[in-house]
Structures are given as structure tokens and as C-alpha cells.
CSV table of C-alpha atoms in Angstrom, one decimal:
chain,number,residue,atom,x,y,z
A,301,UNK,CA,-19.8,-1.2,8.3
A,302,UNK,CA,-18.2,-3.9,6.7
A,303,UNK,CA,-20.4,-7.1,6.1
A,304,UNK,CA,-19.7,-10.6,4.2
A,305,UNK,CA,-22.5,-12.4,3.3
A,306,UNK,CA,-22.2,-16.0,3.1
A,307,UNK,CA,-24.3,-18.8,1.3
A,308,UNK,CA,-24.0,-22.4,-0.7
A,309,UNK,CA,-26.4,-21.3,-3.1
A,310,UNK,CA,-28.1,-18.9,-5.6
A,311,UNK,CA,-31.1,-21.3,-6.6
A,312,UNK,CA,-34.6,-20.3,-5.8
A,313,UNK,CA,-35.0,-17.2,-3.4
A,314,UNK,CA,-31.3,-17.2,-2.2
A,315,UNK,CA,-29.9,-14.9,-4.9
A,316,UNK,CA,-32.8,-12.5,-4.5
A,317,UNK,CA,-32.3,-12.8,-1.0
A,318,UNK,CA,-28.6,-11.6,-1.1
A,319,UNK,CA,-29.2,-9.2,-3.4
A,320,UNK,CA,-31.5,-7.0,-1.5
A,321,UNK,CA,-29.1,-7.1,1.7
A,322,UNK,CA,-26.2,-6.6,-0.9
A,323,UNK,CA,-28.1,-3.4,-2.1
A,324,UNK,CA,-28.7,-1.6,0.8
A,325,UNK,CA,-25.1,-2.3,2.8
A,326,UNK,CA,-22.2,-0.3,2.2
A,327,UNK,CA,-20.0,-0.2,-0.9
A,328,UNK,CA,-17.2,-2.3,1.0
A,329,UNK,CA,-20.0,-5.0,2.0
A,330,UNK,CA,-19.6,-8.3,-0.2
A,331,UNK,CA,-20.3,-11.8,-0.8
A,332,UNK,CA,-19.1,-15.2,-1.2
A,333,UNK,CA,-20.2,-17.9,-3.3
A,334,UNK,CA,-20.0,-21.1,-4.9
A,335,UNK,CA,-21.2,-19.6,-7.9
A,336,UNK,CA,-23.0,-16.9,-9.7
A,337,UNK,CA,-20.9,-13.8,-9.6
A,338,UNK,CA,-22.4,-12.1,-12.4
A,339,UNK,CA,-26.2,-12.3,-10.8
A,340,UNK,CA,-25.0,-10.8,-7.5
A,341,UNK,CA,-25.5,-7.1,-7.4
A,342,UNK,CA,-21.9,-6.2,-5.6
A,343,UNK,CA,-18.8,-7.2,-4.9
A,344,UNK,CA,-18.6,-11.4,-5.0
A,345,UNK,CA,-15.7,-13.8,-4.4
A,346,UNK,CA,-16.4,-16.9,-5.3
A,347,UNK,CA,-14.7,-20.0,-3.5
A,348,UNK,CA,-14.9,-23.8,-4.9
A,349,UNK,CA,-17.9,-25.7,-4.9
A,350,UNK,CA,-17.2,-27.8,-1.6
A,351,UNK,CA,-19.6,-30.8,-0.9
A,352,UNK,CA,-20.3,-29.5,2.6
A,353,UNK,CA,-22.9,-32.6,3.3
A,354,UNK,CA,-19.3,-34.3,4.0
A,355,UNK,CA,-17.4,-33.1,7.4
A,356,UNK,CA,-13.8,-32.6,5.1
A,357,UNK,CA,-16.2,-30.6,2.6
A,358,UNK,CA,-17.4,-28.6,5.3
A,359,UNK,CA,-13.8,-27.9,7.0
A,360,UNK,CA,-12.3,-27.2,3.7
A,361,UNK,CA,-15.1,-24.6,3.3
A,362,UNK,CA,-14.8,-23.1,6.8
A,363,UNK,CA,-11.2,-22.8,6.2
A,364,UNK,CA,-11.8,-20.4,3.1
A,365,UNK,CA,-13.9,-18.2,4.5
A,366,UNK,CA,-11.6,-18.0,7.3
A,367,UNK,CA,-9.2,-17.2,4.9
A,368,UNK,CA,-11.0,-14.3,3.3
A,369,UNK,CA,-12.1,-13.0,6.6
A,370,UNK,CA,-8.5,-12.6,7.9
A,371,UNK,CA,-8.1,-10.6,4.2
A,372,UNK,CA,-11.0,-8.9,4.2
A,373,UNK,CA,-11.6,-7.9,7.6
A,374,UNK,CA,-15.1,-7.8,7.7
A,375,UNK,CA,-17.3,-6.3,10.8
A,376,UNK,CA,-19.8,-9.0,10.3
A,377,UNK,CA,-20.0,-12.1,8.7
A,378,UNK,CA,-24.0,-13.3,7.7
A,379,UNK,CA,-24.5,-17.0,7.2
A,380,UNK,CA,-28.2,-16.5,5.4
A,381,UNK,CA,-28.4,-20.0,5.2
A,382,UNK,CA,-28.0,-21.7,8.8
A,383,UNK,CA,-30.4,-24.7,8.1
A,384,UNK,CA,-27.7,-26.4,5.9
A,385,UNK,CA,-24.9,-26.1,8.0
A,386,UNK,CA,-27.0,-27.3,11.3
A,387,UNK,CA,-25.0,-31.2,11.2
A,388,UNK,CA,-21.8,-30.0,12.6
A,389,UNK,CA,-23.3,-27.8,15.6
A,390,UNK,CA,-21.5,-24.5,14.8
A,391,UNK,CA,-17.9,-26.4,14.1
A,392,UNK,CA,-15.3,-23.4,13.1
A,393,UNK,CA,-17.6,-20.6,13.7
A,394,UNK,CA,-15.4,-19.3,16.7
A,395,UNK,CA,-12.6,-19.6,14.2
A,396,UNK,CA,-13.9,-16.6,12.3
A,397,UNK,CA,-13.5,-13.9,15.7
A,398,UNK,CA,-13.0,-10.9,15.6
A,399,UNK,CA,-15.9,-10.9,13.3
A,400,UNK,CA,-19.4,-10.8,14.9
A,401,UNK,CA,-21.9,-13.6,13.6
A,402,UNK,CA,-24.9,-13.2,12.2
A,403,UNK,CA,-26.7,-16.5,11.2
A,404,UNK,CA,-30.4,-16.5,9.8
A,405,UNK,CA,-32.4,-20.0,9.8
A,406,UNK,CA,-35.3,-20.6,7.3
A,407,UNK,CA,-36.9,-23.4,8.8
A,408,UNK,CA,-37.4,-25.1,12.2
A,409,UNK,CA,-36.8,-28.7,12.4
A,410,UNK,CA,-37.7,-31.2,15.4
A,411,UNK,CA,-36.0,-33.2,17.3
A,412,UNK,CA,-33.9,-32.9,19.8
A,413,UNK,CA,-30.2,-33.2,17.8
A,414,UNK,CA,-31.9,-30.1,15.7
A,415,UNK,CA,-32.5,-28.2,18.9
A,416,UNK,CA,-29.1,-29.0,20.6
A,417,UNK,CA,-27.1,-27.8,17.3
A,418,UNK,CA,-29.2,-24.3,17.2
A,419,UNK,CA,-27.8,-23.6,20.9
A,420,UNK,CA,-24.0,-24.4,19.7
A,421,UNK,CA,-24.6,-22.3,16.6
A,422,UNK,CA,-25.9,-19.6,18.5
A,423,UNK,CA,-23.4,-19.7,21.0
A,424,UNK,CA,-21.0,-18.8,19.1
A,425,UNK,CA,-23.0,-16.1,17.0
A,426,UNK,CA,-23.9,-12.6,18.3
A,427,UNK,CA,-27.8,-12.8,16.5
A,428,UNK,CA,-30.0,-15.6,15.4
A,429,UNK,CA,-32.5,-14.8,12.9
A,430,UNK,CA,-36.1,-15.9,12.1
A,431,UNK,CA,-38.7,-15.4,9.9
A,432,UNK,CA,-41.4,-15.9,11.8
A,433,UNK,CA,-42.0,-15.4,16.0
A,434,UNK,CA,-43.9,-18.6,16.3
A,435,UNK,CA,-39.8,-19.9,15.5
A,436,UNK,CA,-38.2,-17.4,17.4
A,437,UNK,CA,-40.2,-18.4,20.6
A,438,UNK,CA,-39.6,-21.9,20.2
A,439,UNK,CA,-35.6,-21.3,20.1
A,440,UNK,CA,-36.1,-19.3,22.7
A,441,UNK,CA,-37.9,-21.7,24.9
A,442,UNK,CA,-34.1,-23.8,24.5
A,443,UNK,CA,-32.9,-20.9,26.6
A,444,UNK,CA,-31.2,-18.8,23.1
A,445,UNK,CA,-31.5,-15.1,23.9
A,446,UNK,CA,-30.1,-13.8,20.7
A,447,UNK,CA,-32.9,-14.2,19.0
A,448,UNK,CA,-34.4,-12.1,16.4
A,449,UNK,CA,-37.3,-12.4,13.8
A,450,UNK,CA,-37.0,-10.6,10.5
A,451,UNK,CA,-40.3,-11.5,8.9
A,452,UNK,CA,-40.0,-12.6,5.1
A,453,UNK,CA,-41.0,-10.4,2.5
A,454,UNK,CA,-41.9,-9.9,-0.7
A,455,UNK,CA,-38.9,-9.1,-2.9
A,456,UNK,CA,-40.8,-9.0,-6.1
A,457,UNK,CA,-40.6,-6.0,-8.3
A,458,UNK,CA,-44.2,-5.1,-7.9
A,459,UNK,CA,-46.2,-2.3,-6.1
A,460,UNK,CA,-48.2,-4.2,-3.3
A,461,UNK,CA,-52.2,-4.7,-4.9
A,462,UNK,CA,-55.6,-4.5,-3.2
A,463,UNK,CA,-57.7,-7.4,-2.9
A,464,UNK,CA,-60.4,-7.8,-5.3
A,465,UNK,CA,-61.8,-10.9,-4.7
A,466,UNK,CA,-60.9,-13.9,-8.0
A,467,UNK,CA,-60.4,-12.8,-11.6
A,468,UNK,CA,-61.2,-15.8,-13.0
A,469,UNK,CA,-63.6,-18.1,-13.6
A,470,UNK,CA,-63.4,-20.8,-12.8
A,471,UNK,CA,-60.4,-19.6,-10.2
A,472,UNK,CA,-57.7,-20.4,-11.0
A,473,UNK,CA,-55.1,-22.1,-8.0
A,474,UNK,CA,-50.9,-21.5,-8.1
A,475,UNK,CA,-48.6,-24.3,-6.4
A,476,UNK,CA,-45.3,-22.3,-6.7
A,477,UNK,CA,-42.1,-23.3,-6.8
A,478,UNK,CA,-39.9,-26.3,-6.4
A,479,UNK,CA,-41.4,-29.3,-6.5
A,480,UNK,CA,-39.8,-30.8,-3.3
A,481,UNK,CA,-41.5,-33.8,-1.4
A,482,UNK,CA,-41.8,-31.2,1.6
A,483,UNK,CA,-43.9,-29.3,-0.3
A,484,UNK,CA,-47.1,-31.5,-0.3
A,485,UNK,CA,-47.6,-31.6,-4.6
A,486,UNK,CA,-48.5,-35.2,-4.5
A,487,UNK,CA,-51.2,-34.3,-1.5
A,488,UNK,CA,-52.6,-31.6,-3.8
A,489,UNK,CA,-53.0,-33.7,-6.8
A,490,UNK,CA,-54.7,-36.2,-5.5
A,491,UNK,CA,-56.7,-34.2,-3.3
A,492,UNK,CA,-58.1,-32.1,-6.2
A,493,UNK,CA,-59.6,-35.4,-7.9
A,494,UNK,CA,-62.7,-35.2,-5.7
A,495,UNK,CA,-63.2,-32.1,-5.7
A,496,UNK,CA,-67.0,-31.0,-6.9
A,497,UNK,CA,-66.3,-27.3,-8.1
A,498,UNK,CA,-65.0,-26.1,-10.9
A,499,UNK,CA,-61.2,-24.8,-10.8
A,500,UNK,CA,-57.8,-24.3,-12.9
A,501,UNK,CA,-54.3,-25.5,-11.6
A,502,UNK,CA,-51.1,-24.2,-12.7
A,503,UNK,CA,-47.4,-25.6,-11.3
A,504,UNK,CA,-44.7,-23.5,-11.8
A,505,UNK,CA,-41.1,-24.1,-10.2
A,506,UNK,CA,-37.9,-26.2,-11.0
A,507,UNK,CA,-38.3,-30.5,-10.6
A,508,UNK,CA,-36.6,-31.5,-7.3
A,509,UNK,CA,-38.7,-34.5,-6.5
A,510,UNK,CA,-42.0,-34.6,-8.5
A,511,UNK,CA,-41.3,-34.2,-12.2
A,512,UNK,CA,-43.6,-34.2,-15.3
A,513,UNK,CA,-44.2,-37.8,-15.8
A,514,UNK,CA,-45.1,-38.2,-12.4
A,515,UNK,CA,-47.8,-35.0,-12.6
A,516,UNK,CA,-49.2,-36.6,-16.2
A,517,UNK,CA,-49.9,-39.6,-14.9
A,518,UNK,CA,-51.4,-37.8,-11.3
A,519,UNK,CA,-53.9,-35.3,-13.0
A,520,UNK,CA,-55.4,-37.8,-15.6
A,521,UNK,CA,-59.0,-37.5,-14.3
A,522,UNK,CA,-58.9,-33.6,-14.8
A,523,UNK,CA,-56.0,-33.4,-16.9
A,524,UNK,CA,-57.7,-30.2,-19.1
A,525,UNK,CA,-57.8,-28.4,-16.1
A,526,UNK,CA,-53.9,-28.3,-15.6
A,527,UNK,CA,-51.1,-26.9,-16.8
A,528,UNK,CA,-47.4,-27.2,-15.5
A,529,UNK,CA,-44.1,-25.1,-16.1
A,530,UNK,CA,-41.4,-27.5,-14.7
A,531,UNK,CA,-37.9,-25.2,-14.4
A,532,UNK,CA,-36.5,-22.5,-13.0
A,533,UNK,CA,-38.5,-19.2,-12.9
A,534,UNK,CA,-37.2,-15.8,-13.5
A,535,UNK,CA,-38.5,-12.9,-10.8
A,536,UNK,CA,-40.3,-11.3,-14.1
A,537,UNK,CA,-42.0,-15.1,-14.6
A,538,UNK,CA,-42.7,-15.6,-11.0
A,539,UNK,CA,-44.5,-12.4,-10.9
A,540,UNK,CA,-46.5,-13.0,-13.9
A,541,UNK,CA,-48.2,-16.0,-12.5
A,542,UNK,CA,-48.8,-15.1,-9.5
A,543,UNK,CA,-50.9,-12.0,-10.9
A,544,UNK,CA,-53.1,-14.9,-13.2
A,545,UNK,CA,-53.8,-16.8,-10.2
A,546,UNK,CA,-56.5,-16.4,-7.4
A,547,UNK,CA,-55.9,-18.9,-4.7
A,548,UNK,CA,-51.9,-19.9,-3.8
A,549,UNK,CA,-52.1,-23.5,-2.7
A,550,UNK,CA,-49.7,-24.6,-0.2
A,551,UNK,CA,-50.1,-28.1,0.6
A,552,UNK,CA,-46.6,-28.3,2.8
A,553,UNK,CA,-45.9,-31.4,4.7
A,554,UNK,CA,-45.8,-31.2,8.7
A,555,UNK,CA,-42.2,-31.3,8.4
A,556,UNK,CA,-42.1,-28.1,6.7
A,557,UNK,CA,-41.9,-25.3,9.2
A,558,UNK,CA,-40.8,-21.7,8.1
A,559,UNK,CA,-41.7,-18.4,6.1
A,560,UNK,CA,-43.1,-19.5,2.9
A,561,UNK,CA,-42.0,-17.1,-0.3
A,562,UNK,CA,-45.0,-17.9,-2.2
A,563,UNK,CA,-47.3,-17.1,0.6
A,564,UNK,CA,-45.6,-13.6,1.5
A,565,UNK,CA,-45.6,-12.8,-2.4
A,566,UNK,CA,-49.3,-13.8,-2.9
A,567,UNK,CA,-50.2,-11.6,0.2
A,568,UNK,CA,-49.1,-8.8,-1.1
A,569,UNK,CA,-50.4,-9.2,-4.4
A,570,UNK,CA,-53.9,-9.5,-3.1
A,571,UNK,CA,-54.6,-13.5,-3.2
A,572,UNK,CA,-55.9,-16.2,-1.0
A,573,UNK,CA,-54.1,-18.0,0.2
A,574,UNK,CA,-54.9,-22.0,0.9
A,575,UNK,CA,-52.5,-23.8,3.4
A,576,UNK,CA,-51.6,-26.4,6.3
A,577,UNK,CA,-53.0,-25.6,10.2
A,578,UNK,CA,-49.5,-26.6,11.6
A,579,UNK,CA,-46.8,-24.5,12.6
A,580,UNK,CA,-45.8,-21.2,11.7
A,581,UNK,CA,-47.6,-21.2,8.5
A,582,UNK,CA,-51.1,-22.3,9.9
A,583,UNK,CA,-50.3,-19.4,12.7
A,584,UNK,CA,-49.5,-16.8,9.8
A,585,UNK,CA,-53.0,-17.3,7.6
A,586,UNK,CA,-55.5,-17.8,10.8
A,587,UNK,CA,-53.6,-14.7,12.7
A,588,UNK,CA,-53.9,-12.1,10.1
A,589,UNK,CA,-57.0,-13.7,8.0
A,590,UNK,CA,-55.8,-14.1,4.5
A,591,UNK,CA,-57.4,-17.4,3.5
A,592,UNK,CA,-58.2,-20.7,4.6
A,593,UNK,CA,-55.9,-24.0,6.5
A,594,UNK,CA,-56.7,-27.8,6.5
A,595,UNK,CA,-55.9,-30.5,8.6
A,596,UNK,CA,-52.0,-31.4,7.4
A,597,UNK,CA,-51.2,-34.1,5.4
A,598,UNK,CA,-55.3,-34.8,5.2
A,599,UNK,CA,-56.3,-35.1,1.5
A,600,UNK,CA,-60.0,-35.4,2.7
A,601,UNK,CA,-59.8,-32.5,4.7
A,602,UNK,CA,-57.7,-30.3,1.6
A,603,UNK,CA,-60.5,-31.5,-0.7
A,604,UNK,CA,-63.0,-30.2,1.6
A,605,UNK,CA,-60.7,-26.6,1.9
A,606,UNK,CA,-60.4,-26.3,-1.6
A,607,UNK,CA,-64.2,-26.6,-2.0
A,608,UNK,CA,-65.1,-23.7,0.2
A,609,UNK,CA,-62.2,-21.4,-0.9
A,610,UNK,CA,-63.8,-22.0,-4.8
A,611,UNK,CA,-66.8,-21.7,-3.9
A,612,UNK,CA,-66.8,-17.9,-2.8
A,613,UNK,CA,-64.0,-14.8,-4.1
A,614,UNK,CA,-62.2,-14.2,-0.7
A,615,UNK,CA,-61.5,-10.5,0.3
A,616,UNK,CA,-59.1,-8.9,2.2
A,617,UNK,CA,-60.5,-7.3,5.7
A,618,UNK,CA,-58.0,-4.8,7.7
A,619,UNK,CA,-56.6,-7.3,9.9
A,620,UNK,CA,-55.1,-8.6,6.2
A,621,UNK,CA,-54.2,-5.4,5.0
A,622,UNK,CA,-52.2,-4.4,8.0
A,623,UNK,CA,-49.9,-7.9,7.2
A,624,UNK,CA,-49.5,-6.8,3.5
A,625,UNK,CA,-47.9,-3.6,4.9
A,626,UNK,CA,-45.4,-5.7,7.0
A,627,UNK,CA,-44.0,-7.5,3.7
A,628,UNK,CA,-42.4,-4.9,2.2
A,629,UNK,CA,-39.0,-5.2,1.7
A,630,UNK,CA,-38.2,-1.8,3.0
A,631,UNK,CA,-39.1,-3.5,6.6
A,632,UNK,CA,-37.0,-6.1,5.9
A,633,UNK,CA,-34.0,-4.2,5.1
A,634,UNK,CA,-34.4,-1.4,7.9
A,635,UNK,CA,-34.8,-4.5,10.2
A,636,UNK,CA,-31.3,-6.5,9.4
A,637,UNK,CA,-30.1,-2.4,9.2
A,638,UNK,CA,-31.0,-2.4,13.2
A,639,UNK,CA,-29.7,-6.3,14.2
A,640,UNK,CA,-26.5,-4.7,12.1
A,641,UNK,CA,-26.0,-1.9,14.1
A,642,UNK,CA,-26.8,-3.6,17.7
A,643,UNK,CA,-24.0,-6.0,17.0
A,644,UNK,CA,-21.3,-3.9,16.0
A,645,UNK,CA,-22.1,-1.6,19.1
A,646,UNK,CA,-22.0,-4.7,21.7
């Protein structure tokens, strides 16, 4: 089976992403990128960097990949980055027959433009996937069918760990990754200058929208207690804090709904995990008991969370353990190995 993966970007998780589908397709399987041949694992063509946030960047782009599908023949064709191509509703997508679509969306995003585009995209694809089934029920509620969820896993280099309650003391909390505004790193700032316990912060992740001047001037009133690491992380980096911290802080925006990276790699290292009650991430911690959600967007009420998660090591009970099993990425592959093989055989 022949399969062309497509995506706009290697930054943050994409490149691992690919990589791990890359690895386990067959030798005739490739991808196409804007950029980063020598990262990706297999086979790569790399087309020009189009600005596909404009509708002639976004033909221009559609017509290349046509292009190389009409070459390359492939049996599928994997978008692994629907969310940024939602704006133009699936335009050019039919264009790429006989191929069968795949297309996997990260997020869910309101509103009722968001919801008619997912129903054109998927018309035109044989699979939608999700990461998590809070998502997939909500697209399926529009009246999609071909609907799958793939939950995110950990794609870290790492054996999965028992939980052993915190490490350090005090403990010691991780905000991971990109500092986007989504992301809630403001919220957590100032939420953390009244709290009473004791604790140690460490940011790690590129600067999209909160850079180090701003998180200077934030964390003045407990400024010992911080330290940052504003740039890019390699997988060996990533890893390495996430096994110094105890609690993973995720204080995401309501807007932010999806699989978060960070959470799925902290679960299976072991650590609590601290986030928002909405959406699919408030669903994932309460459902399978790996830490403790506040009220979204409400400093008061984070302040009051990250009080009770300091004040006690949290330990994993089965119910947790059994969702530490589900992230590893042999699941993940074997999962898109399935979807695979049901859409070639429609």
C-alpha cells in the first residue's frame, strides 16, 4: 500500500508525528513537505513553501500535490494536518481521485463556519480522524459518518514509568511547549502569585506569543522559583524535563480543544497532570483519574488547583494505569494500519 503523507510543517510534534507513520508504512510510502527532508525518516519531496493562509497560495499548493499524485500514484493520500487547511472547505480535494483521503484534525473549533467546512472536507475524504471521542462524537452529531478517533500518544523514546508519587521537594510543575496565547501561560503566571505552598516552575518550548521579557516581568514576586528554556526542544530535551518534573500544568484557554502532547507524554511517564474542566481535555483527566481540572480561564480557581495538587504526591490508581497502556505508540500505529486497510478495501 502506497501512502503520501502531507503536511505544512515540521515544527513541534508534526515531524515526530510523520515519522512514526513514515516508519511503519511500506517502503514505497512517502512524504511531502515544505521543508525538512533530512529529518524525515523516508522518502520526502519537498514542494515550495506556499503561503496557504492566501486562496492563490493554497491553489498553487493543491496543484502540486496534484501534480505528484498523478506521478506517484499513491493509494492514499494523509492530510495530518486538517485544522489549517479548514478556510477553503475542502477546495481541490476531489481533484486528487483516484486516491482515497485520509484527513486527521487536531483540534475542534466552534462555530458554525468551523462545523460546515468539516462536512465539505469530509465529504470528499474516505476517513476523518480524531484524537479524542469527545471530538469524534461532536463531528458526528453534524451527521459525518467517517469518523474515526486515533487517540494521541506518546512518541517519546522512553519505556512507559510507574507512578511514584513527586520527586521533589518542593514539586516541581512543567508548562511545555510553545508558548501560544491558546495555551493559557499568562493565566498560569499570574495565577501562581497567590499561591501559599511551596513549588518550582519550569517553561520549556519555542516563543510564539509570550516571550522572555514578558515572563521576567510576570514572575517578579517569585522569580527564584522559576526557570524558563524559550526555543525549540529536541525529543532527547523534551524527555529530560518531563522526567525532572512532578505536576504538567496545562492552563489551555477554552478555545483550545484537542489531544494535548504534553499531557499524553506526562501520563505515561507517571506525572500529574493539572488542567482545564472544558472539553476534551477536562473529559480525558476526570475519566481516567490522572490529576486534577479547574474552572477555565479562572485564575482564582487555578490558584486554588494548584494548591491542593502541592499539597499531597498524587498516585496513579488502575483506572490510570489502564490509560497509560492506551498511549503507546504501537496502538497508534496498528490503529491508522486498520483505517489504512478499510479504505483501500471500500
Amino acid at each position: 500500500m502506497k501512502i503520501m503523507y502531507v503536511d505544512i510543517s515540521i515544527y513541534g510534534h508534526h515531524l515526530i508525528y510523520l515519522n512514526n507513520l513514515l516508519q511503519a508504512a511500506s517502503s514505497e510510502s512517502f512524504a511531502v513537505l515544505p521543508e525538512g527532508e533530512e529529518h524525515v525518516v523516508g522518502r520526502c519531496l519537498n514542494i515550495s513553501a506556499f503561503a496557504i493562509r492566501t486562496f492563490s497560495g493554497y491553489r498553487k499548493w493543491m496543484k502540486e500535490l496534484k501534480k505528484i499524485a498523478m506521478e506517484e500514484r499513491p493509494d492514499i493520500i494523509h492530510f495530518l494536518d486538517g485544522d489549517t487547511i479548514m478556510r477553503y472547505f475542502g477546495l481541490g480535494i476531489s481533484e486528487l481521485a483516484p486516491s482515497k483521503i485520509v484527513i486527521t484534525f487536531h483540534h475542534f473549533f466552534q462555530g458554525k463556519l468551523r462545523e460546515v467546512s468539516i462536512k465539505c472536507m469530509l465529504k470528499h475524504a474516505a476517513v476523518g480522524v480524531f484524537h479524542t471521542e469527545q471530538i469524534a462524537d461532536k463531528v458526528k452529531i453534524f451527521g459525518c459518518r467517517n469518523v474515526k478517533c486515533v487517540p494521541y500518544p506518546c512518541f517519546l523514546k522512553t519505556s512507559m514509568q510507574k507512578s511514584i508519587g513527586y520527586q521533589n521537594t518542593p514539586p516541581v510543575l512543567l508548562a511545555l511547549g510553545g508558548t501560544r496565547y491558546e495555551k493559557g501561560l499568562d493565566i498560569l503566571l499570574q495565577a501562581l502569585k497567590s499561591v501559599k505552598l511551596s513549588f518550582r516552575l519550569m517553561i520549556a518550548g519555542g516563543v510564539t506569543d509570550f516571550g522572555g521579557e514578558y515572563i521576567e516581568k510576570a514572575v517578579q514576586n517569585y522569580r527564584s522559583c522559576v526557570e524558563w528554556d524559550l526555543r525549540v526542544l529536541t525529543e532527547e530535551e523534551v524527555l529530560a524535563y518531563l522526567q525532572r518534573a512532578d505536576i504538567i500544568v496545562l492552563p489551555y484557554r477554552k478555545l483550545f480543544d484537542g489531544a494535548s502532547g504534553p499531557m499524553c507524554e506526562g501520563v505515561y511517564l507517571g506525572k500529574a497532570i493539572l488542567g482545564p474542566n472544558h472539553g476534551s481535555l477536562g473529559e480525558l483527566i476526570r475519566k481516567h483519574h490522572v490529576g486534577y481540572t479547574f474552572e477555565s480561564e479562572n485564575i482564582e480557581d487555578l490558584c486554588r488547583c494548584l494548591d491542593v495538587a502541592l499539597c499531597s504526591p498524587f498516585v496513579y490508581d488502575e483506572t490510570a494505569m489502564e490509560y497509560q497502556k492506551s498511549l503507546q505508540p504501537e496502538i497508534f500505529i496498528n490503529s491508522y494500519a486498520e483505517i489504512y486497510q478499510q479504505t483501500v478495501d471500500k
